[in-house]
Amino acid sequence: MLSFLPEGSNLGGVRHILLVLSGKGGVGKSTISTELALSLRHSGKKVGILDVDLCGPSIPRMFKVQDSDVHQCDAGWVPVFVDQEKSISLMSIGFLLEKPDDAVVWRGPKKNALIKQFVADVAWGELDFLIVDTPPGTSDEHISTVEALRPYKPLGAILVTTPQAVSVGDVRRELTFCKKTGLRVLGIVENMSGFVCPHCSECTNIFSKGGGEELAKHAGVPFLGSVPLDPQLSQSLEDGRDFIQEFPKSSAFPALTHIAQQILDGVSQGSS
């Protein structure tokens, strides 16, 4: 397998690294990270998720592996595998807490040290994609993450927003962060773009619509798609179920699989 990453590191077998960012909390970064991983897995890819949201680690819960333990090997930490085929692997501070309700009350330097350790010391093995799920904002943790990953030439970042102007404004600041740190923007996703009624399947724009698409046009970056609020998607995340496999008739399904396909298309065009 062709690898452009430094040899001898735990990321040496990872082909593509992408970050999921947003300037605002609660917009669904972890949801997009989870469903992107599942979509890529169903396209035959091996995927890892590195959860660097140290104060709100939700990735383990979304895959229903929150009770798993992290083990050590000669190369470092062994990630937690979601399935027997080991097609999705995870690393999160959620696996390292003694109790799930423990709060991470740390100052910046300690957080930054753990992020660097996550980047250096997780034995991912061979992966097609490593998705990095980040906390909201543009602060210490983000700078540490981007700097730690820079030698491994990340593919770029997906920015997640909701349609409202207040969210779009925060994501506009995230675009500035990407520009200042030299991180390529792969595109913008508008999440919670309308609510799908579970009874009649009608989509109502409770949060307005189109803010993410307008921002993408204004910034000159790709618009990857609008993902509606769907009770089936919310329930699958609560239960740790594979939404992509179980709910192909959901209105959120084509939006999520289309986002993954655009990432795959971009990678194949870049390597051809």
Phi, psi and omega in degrees: 000133180288129179227133180257011185262158180304131180286157177083000178255164179289349176258008182296335180262010181262123184281317185221133177244128174227144182255144174251118189234158167197147176284352188234146175277158175077014180266352176100032177300315182293326175298312180295319178300315181296311184288330175295317178299316180295319179297317179294323177298319180287349172268009176088016182261151171266130190229141170241150172238123174257112183268103180257016171278088191288332182268344180220063184284105184251350183301315180302320180294320184293339176255005178057042177233025186294343179266005182282154177251150176266133180250161179259147169226182182301328184273351181134216180283139172268124180294164178274128180267138184277329186224167181295330180285351182058038181275339174230127179235150187228148167222132183205151174296340177302333179280346187257352181281142179295319178232143183298337181269001178298135177269141176270094182260079185237148169280168185309311184302322181290320176299314182297323179295320180292321178300315179297324178292320176301317181293321187272328197247014176260124183275084185286333186074213181273122177226144171281320181222139167243117179262126181254110180270117190254161173286168176290152173111189182220044190251206184313308186298324181290318179297316179299318181297310182297317181294321180292328182272345187307318179298342183261008173051070178304145177299320179152196185234143168257128180257131183249133176223166165254169191290339187294152182300324182294323178288316180300322178298319178294323180289331175299323177292327177294326175298319178297318178301314180299319180296316182292327182265002178072027181263121181293138177266114180285334178158174181245137175248130173263107181266160181056039183272079184094156180246128180268119179294127182291346183264315184246356179066012176286141181258121180249131183275076184289336180251025191067190185202149169094357181298319180294319180293319177298317179297318179299317178298313182298321183275349181071035177240159181296145170259116188275339177144167178250128180250116181285158171289120182230123180304328179294322178292315179300317182291322179295325178289322177297322186267356182068036181259161181274095182300319184298324180279322191268339186231058181293344181268356178294147179289342176280339185301306182297326180296315183291317180291329178293321177300312180298319181296323178294324176295315180297318179296319179296322179292316183292324177292323181291331182265354182270000000 
